[in-house]
Tab-separated table of C-alpha atoms and ligand atoms in Angstrom:
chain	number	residue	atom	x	y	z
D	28	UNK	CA	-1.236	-36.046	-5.753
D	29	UNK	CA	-0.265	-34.412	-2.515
D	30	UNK	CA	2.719	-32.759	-4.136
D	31	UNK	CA	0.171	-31.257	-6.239
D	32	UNK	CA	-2.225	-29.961	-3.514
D	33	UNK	CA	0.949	-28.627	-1.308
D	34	UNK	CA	2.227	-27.240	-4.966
D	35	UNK	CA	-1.636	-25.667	-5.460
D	36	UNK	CA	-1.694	-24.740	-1.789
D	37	UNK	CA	1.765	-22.535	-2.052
D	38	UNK	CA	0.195	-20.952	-5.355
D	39	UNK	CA	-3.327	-20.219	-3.054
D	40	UNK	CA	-1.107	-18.762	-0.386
D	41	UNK	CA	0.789	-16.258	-2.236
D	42	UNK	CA	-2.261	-15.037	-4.496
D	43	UNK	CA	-3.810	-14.518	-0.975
D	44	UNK	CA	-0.596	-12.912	-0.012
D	45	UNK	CA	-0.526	-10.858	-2.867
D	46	UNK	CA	-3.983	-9.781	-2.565
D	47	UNK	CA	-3.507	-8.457	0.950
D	48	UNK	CA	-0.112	-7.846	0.778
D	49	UNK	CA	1.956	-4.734	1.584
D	50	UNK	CA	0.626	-2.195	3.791
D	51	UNK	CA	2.042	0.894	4.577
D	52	UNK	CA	1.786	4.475	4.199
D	53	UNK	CA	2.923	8.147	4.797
D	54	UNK	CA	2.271	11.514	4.145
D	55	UNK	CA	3.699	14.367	4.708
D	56	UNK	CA	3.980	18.039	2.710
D	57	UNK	CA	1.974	20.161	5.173
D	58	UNK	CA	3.915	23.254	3.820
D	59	UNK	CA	3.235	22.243	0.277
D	60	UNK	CA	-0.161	23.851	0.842
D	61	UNK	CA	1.404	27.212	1.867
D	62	UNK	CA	0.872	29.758	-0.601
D	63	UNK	CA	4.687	29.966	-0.722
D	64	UNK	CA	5.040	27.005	-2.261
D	65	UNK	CA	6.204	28.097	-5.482
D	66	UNK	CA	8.938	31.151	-4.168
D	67	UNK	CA	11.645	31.118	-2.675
D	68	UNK	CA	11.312	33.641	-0.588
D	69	UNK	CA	11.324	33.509	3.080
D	70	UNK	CA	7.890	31.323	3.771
D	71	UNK	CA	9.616	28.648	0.894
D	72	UNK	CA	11.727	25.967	2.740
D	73	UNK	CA	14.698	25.756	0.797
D	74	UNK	CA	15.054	21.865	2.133
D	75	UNK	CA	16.260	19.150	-0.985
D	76	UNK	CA	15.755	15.416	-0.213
D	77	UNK	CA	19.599	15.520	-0.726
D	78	UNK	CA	19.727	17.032	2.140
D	79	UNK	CA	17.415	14.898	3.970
D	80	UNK	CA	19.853	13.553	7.175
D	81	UNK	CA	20.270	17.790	8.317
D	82	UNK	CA	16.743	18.689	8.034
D	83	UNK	CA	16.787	19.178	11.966
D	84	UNK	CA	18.801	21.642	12.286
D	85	UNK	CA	16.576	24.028	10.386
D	86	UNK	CA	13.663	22.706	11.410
D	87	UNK	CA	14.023	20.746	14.618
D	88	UNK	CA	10.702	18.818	14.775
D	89	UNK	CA	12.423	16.654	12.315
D	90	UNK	CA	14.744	15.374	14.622
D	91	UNK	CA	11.757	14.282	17.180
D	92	UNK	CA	10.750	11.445	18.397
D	93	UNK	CA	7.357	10.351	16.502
D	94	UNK	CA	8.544	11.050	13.149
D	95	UNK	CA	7.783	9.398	9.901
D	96	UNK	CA	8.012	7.732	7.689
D	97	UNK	CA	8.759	3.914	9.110
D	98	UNK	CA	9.154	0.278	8.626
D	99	UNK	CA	6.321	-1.568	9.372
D	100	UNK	CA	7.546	-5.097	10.937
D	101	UNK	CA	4.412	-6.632	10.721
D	102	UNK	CA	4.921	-9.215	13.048
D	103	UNK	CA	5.263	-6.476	15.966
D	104	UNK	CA	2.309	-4.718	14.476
D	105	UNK	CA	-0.943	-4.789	17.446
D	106	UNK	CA	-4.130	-5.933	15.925
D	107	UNK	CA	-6.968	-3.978	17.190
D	108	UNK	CA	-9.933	-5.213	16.239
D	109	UNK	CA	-11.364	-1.362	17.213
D	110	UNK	CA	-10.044	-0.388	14.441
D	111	UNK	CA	-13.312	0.135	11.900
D	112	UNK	CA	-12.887	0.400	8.096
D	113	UNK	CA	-12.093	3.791	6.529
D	114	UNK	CA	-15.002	5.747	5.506
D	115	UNK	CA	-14.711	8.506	2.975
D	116	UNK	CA	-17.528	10.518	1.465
D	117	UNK	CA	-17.105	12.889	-1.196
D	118	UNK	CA	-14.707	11.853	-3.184
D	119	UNK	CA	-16.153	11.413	-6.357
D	120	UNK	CA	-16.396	14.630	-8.504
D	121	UNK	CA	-17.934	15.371	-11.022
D	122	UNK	CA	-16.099	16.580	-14.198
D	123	UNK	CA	-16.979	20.117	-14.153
D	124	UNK	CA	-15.337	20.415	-10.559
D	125	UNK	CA	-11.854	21.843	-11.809
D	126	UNK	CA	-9.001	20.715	-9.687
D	127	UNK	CA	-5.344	22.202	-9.440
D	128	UNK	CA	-2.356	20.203	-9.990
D	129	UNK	CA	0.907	21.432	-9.360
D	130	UNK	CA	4.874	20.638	-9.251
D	131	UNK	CA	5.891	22.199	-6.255
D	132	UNK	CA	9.169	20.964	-6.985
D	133	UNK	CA	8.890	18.113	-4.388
D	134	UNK	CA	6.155	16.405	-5.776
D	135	UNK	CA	3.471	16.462	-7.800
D	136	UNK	CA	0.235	17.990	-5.553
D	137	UNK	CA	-3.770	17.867	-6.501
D	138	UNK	CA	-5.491	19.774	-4.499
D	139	UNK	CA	-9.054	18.847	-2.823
D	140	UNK	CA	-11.828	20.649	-2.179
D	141	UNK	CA	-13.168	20.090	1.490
D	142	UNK	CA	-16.081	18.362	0.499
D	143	UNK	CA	-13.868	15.408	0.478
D	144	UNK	CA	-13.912	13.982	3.979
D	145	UNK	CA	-12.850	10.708	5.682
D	146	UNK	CA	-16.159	10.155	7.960
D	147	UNK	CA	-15.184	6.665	9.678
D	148	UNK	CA	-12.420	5.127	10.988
D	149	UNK	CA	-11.307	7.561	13.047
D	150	UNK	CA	-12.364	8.861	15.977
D	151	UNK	CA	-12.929	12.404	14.454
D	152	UNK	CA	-13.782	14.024	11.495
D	153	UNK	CA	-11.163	14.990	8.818
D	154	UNK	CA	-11.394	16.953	5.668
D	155	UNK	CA	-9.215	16.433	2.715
D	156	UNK	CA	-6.872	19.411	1.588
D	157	UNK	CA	-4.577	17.758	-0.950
D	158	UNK	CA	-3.169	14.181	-2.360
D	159	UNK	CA	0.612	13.729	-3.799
D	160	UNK	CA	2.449	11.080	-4.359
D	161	UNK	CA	6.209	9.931	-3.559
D	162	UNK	CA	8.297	7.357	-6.100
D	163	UNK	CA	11.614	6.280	-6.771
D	164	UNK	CA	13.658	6.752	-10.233
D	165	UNK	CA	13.545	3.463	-13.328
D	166	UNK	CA	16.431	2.378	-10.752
D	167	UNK	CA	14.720	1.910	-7.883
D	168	UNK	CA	11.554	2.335	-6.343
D	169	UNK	CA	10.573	5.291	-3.553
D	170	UNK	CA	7.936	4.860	-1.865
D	171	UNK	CA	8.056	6.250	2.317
D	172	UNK	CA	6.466	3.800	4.588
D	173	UNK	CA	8.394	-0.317	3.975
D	174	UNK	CA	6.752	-3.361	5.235
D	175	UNK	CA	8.884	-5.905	6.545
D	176	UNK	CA	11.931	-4.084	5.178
D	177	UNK	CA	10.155	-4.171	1.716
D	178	UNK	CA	10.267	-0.768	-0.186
D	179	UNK	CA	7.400	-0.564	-2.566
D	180	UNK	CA	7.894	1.512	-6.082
D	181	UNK	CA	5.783	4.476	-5.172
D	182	UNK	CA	3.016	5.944	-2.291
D	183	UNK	CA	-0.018	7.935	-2.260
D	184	UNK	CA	-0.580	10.679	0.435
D	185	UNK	CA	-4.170	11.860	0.879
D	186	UNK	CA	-3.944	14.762	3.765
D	187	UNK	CA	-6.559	15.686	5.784
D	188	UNK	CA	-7.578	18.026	8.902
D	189	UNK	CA	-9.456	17.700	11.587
D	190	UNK	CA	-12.808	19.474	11.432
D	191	UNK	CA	-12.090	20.789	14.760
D	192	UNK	CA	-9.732	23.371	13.772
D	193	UNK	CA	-10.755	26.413	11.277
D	194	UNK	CA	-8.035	25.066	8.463
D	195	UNK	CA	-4.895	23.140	7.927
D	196	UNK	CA	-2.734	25.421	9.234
D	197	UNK	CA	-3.869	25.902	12.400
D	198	UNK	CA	-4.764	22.261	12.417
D	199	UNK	CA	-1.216	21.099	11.033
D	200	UNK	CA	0.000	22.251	14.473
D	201	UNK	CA	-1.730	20.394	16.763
D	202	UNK	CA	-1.444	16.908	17.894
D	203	UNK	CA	-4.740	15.865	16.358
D	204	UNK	CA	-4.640	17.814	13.618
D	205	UNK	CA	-3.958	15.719	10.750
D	206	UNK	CA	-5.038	13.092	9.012
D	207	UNK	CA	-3.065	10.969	6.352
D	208	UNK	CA	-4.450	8.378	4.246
D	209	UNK	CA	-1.490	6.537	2.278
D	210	UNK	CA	-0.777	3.737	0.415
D	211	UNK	CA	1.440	1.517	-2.236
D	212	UNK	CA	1.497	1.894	-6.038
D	213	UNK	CA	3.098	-1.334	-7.787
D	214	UNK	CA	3.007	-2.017	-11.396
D	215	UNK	CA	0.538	-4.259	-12.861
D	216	UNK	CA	-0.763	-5.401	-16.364
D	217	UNK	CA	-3.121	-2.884	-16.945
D	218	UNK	CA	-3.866	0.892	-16.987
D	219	UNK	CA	-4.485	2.807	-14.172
D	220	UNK	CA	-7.672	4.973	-15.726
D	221	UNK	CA	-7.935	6.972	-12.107
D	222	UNK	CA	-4.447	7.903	-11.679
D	223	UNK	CA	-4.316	8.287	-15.692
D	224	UNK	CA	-6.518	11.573	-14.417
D	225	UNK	CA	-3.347	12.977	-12.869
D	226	UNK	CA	-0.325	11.221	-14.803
D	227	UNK	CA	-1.810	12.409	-18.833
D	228	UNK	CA	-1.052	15.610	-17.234
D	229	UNK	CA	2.643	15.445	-16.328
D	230	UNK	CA	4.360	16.764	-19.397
D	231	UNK	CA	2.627	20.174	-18.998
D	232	UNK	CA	4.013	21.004	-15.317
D	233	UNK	CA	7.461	19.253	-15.994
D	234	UNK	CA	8.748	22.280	-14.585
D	235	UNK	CA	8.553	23.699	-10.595
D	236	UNK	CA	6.073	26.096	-9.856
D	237	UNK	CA	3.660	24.837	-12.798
D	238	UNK	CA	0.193	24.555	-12.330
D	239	UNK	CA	-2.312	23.014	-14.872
D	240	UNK	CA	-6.577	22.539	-14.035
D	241	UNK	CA	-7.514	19.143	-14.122
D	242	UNK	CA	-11.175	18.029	-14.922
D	243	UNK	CA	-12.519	16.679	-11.453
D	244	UNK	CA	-13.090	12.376	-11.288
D	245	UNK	CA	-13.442	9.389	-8.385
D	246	UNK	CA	-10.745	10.421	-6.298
D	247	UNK	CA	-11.598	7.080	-4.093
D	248	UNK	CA	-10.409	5.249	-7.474
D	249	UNK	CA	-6.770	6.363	-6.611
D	250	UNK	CA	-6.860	4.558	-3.515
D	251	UNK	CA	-7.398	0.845	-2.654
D	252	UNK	CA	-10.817	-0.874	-3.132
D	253	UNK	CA	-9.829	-2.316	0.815
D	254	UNK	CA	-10.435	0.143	3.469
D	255	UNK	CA	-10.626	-2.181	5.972
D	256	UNK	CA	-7.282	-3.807	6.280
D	257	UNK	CA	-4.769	-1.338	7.259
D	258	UNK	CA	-1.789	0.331	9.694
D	259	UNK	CA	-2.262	2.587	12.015
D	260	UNK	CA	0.180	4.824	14.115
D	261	UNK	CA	1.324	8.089	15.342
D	262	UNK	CA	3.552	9.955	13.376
D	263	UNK	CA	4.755	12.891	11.627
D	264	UNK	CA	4.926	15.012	7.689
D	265	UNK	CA	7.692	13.551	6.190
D	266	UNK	CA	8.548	16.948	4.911
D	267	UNK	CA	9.752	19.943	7.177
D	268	UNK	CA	8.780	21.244	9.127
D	269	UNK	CA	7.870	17.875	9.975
D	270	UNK	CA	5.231	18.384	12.076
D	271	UNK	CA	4.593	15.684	14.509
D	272	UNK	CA	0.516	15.818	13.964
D	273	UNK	CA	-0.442	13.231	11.836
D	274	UNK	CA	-2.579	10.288	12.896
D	275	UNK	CA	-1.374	7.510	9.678
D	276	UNK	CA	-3.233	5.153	7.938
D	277	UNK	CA	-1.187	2.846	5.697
D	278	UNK	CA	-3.383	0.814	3.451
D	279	UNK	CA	-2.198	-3.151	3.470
D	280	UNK	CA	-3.630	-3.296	0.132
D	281	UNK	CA	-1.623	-1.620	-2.924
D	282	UNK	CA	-2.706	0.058	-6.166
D	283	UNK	CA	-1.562	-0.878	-9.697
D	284	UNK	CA	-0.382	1.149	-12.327
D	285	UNK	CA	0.903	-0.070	-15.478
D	286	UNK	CA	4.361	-0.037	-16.228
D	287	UNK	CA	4.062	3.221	-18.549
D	288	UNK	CA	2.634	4.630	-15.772
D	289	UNK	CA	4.681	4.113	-13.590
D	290	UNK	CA	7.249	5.146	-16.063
D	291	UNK	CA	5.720	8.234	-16.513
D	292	UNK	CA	5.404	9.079	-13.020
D	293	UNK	CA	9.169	8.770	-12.375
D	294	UNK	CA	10.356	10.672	-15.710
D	295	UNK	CA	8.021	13.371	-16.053
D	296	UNK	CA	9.108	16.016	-13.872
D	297	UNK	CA	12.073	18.397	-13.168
D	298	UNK	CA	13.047	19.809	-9.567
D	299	UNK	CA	14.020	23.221	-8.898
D	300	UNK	CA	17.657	23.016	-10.192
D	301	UNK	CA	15.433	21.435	-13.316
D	302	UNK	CA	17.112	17.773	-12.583
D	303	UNK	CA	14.329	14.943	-12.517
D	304	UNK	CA	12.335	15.139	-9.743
D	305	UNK	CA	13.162	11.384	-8.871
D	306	UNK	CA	13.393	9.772	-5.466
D	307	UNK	CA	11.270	11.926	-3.263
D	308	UNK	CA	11.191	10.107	-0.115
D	309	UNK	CA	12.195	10.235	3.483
D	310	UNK	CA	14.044	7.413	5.288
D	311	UNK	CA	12.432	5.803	7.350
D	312	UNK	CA	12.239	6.874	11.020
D	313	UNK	CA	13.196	4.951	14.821
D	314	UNK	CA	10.288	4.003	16.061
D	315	UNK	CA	11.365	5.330	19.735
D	316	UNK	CA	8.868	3.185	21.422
D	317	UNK	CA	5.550	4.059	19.139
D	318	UNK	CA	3.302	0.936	18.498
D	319	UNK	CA	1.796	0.292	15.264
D	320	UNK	CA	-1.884	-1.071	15.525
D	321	UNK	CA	-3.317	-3.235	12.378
D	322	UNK	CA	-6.774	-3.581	11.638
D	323	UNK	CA	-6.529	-7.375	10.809
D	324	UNK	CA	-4.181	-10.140	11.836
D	325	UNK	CA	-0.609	-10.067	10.383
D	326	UNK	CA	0.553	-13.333	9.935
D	327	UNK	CA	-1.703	-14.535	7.801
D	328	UNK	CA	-0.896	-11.902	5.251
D	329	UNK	CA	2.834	-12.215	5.284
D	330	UNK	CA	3.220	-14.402	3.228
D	331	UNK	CA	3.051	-12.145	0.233
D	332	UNK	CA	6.233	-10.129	1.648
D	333	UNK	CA	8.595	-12.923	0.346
D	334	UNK	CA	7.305	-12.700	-3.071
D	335	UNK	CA	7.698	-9.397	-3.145
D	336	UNK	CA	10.715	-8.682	-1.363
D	337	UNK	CA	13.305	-8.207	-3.742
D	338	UNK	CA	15.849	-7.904	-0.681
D	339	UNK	CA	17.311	-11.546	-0.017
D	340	UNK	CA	18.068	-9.952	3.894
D	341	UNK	CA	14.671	-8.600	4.606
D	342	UNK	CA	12.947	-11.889	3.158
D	343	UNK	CA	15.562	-13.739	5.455
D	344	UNK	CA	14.452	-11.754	8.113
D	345	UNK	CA	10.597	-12.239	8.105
D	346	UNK	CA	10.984	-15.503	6.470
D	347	UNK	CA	9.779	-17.866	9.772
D	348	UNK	CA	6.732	-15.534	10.549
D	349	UNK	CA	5.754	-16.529	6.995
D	350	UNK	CA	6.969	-19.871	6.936
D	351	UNK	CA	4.023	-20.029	9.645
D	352	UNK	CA	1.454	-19.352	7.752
D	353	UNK	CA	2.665	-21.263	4.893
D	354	UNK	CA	3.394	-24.391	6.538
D	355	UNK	CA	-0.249	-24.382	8.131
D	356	UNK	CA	-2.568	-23.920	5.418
D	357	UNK	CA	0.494	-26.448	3.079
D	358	UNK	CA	-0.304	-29.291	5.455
D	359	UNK	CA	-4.089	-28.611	5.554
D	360	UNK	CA	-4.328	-28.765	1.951
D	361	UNK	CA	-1.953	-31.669	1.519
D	362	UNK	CA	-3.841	-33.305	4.336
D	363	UNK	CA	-6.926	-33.071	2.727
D	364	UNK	CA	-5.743	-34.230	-0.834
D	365	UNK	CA	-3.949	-37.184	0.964
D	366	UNK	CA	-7.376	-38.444	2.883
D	367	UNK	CA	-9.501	-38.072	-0.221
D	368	UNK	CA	-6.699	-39.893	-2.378
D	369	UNK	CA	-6.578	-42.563	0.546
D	370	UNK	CA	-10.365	-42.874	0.147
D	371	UNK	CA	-10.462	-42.938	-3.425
D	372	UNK	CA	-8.090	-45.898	-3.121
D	373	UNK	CA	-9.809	-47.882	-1.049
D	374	UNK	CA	-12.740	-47.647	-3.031
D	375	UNK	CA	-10.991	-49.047	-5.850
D	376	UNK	CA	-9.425	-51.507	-3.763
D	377	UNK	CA	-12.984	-52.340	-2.414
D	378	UNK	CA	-14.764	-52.298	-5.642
D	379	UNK	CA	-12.260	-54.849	-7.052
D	380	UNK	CA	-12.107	-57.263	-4.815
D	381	UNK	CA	-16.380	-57.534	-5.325
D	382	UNK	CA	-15.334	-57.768	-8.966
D	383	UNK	CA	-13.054	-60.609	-8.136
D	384	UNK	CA	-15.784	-62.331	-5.859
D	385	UNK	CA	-18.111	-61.833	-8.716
D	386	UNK	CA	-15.761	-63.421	-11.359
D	387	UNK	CA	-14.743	-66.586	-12.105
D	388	UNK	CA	-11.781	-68.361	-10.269
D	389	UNK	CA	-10.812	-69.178	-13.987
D	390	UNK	CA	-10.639	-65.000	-14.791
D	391	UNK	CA	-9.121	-64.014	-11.391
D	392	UNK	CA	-5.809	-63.649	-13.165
D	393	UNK	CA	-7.794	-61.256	-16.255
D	394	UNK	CA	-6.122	-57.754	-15.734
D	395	UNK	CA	-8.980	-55.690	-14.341
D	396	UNK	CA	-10.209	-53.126	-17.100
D	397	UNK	CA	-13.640	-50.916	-17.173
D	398	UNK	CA	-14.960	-53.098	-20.027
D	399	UNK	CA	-15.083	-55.541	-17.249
D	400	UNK	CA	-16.605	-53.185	-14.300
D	401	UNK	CA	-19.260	-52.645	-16.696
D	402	UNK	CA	-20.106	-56.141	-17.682
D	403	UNK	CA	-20.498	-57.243	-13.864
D	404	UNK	CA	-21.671	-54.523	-12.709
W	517	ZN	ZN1	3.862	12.614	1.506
C-alpha cells in the first residue's frame, strides 16, 4: 500500500511539475520593426545566426555584459514575492482588425497594434509593437531562454515599449525602454487554435520579405493561461544590434502546440539564401553577475525539469534540488497511506478479537469470514 501512495505521490509530483514547469523566455528583434527589414540595403543588418559568435564586432552591444538570452538555474533564481502577476489589456481583437505577418528572413513577425498593452506587473506601462517566435529544426528544438540547462522546442517573443518614450525606436535605446514577454512552446496532443491564427498562414510567406494580412484574434491565447508564475531579469534583444534595454519576463508555464504544428512551424519557411529558416536562436549569454528574480518559489516546481530534460548532464546537474522536493511530499504521502493502513489494521485486528469474545470457544478455530461478522454482529 505505501509503495502505491509513494508510486501515486511521484505521479502527483511530476503532473505538478509539468504543470508549472519550464520557465523562461527572450525576445529580441528590435530591428525587425525597422522599415528596412526586408532590403538589404544599408539600414538591413546583414547578420545570419551562422554567424552568431562575431556579431560584436559589427555591432558591439552584443558583446556586453547584460545580454540575452540565458540559462535560467532555477535554484539561484531570487523569489520576490513583489513581483505581481502580468496584466495585459487589449489583446483580444476582433476579426476585422487586419494584422501583418511577415518573414523577415529571421523569423516569422505579427505585428501589434498599440492598443495592446501590458498594464501590471511592471512598474511602468508598455505597449506592444510586435510578437515572433524562435524554434529549432525536426532535429532539435530552438527555443532562446533554457531552464536548468533544459532547451525547450520553440519561444514566443511579445515586444513592448515603454509608454514613456514617443515609439520603439527611441524607446529601444534606452535602459527602460523595452518590454519582452516570452515563453515555451512544447508539443502536446491537441491543436493549438490561437497559434493556428499565425501557423495556417506559413506556406504563403515561405519566402523573405513576404507579407500576408491576417484576420485579427485573442492574442492573450498565444501566451500562457499563468501570468503569475514567472522570471524576471535584465537583459538584452537577442538580435543585433542587441540592445541592452529589455526588462524580460519568461513565463514558467509553457504553451502546447500539436505536433503538426510544431512541424509546421519548423518547415515552413525559407531564409534569405532560400534555405529553411530553421534554428533561429541565440546562445545563451554569461550572466556577468545579473540576478534572476522569480515570482514564486523554485524548488517546488523543479521537479518537472527531470522529466523533461532530455539531457542526462543537465538532469544530473539539478537532480538533488529536485530530489528535495520529491523526497518531501514522497514521504508525506507514504506517511499518510502507512498511518491510515496501520489504522485500518487495527480495526480489523480489534473488531476480531470482539468476534472471537463473542463466539464460541468451540468456533475459535472457524476461519473468520464476513458471513460470520454479519451473523454476530
Ligand atoms: Zn526574439
Amino acid at each position: 500500500m505505501s509503495r502505491a501512495a509513494l508510486r501515486f505521490s511521484l505521479l502527483l509530483l511530476a503532473a505538478l511539475g509539468r504543470a508549472g514547469a519550464d520557465s523562461e523566455h527572450d525576445q529580441e528583434h528590435g530591428d525587425e520593426d525597422s522599415p528596412h527589414s526586408r532590403e538589404k540595403g544599408p539600414g538591413h543588418s546583414h547578420w545570419s545566426y551562422e554567424d552568431r559568435e562575431h556579431w560584436g564586432v559589427d555591432y558591439k552591444d552584443c558583446a556586453g555584459t547584460m545580454q540575452s538570452p540565458i540559462n535560467i538555474d532555477t535554484a539561484k533564481t531570487i523569489f520576490s514575492p513583489q513581483l505581481r502577476p502580468i496584466q495585459i489589456s487589449g489583446y483580444s481583437l476582433p476579426a476585422n482588425e487586419k494584422l501583418k505577418l511577415r518573414n523577415n528572413g529571421h523569423t516569422v513577425v505579427l505585428e501589434l497594434p498599440n492598443s495592446l498593452a501590458i498594464t501590471g506587473g511592471y512598474a511602468q506601462q508598455y505597449r506592444a509593437v510586435q510578437l515572433h517566435l524562435h524554434w529549432g529544426s525536426p532535429l532539435g528544438p530552438g527555443s532562446e531562454h533554457t531552464v536548468n540547462g533544459h532547451r525547450f522546442p520553440a519561444e514566443i517573443h511579445v515586444v513592448h515599449y515603454n509608454t514613456k518614450y514617443d515609439n520603439v525606436q527611441k524607446a529601444m535605446v534606452q535602459p527602460d525602454g523595452l518590454a519582452v514577454l516570452g515563453a515555451f512552446l512544447e508539443v502536446g496532443p491537441m491543436e493549438n487554435p490561437y497559434y493556428q491564427e499565425i501557423l495556417q498562414h506559413l506556406y504563403k510567406i515561405r519566402q523573405e520579405g513576404k507579407e500576408v494580412s491576417v484576420p485579427g484574434f485573442n492574442i492573450a491565447g498565444l501566451l500562457p493561461a499563468n501570468l503569475k508564475l514567472y522570471f524576471h531579469y535584465n537583459g538584452s534583444l537577442t538580435t543585433p544590434p542587441c540592445y541592452q534595454t529589455v526588462k524580460w519576463t519568461v513565463f514558467n508555464q509553457t504553451i502546447l502546440l500539436s505536433y503538426n504544428q510544431m512541424s509546421m512551424l519548423v518547415t515552413s519557411l525559407t531564409n534569405d539564401d532560400s534555405k529553411p529558416l530553421q534554428n533561429n536562436y541565440r546562445m545563451v549569454q554569461d550572466l556577468h553577475g545579473r540576478r534572476v528574480l522569480a515570482s514564486f518559489q523554485t524548488t517546488l516546481f523543479s521537479v518537472k525539469q527531470l522529466s523533461s530534460d532530455s539531457d542526462g548532464s543537465a538532469a544530473a546537474e539539478h537532480s538533488s534540488s529536485s530530489f528535495h522536493a520529491g523526497d518531501v511530499l514522497a514521504v508525506l504521502f507514504g506517511v499518510l497511506f502507512a498511518v491510515t493502513a496501520l489504522a485500518f489494521m487495527l480495526y480489523i485486528c480489534k473488531h476480531r478479537s470482539q468476534n472471537t469474545r463473542l463466539d464460541s470457544p468451540t468456533k475459535s478455530k472457524v476461519i473468520y469470514t464476513a458471513a460470520t461478522t454479519e451473523a454476530t454482529a
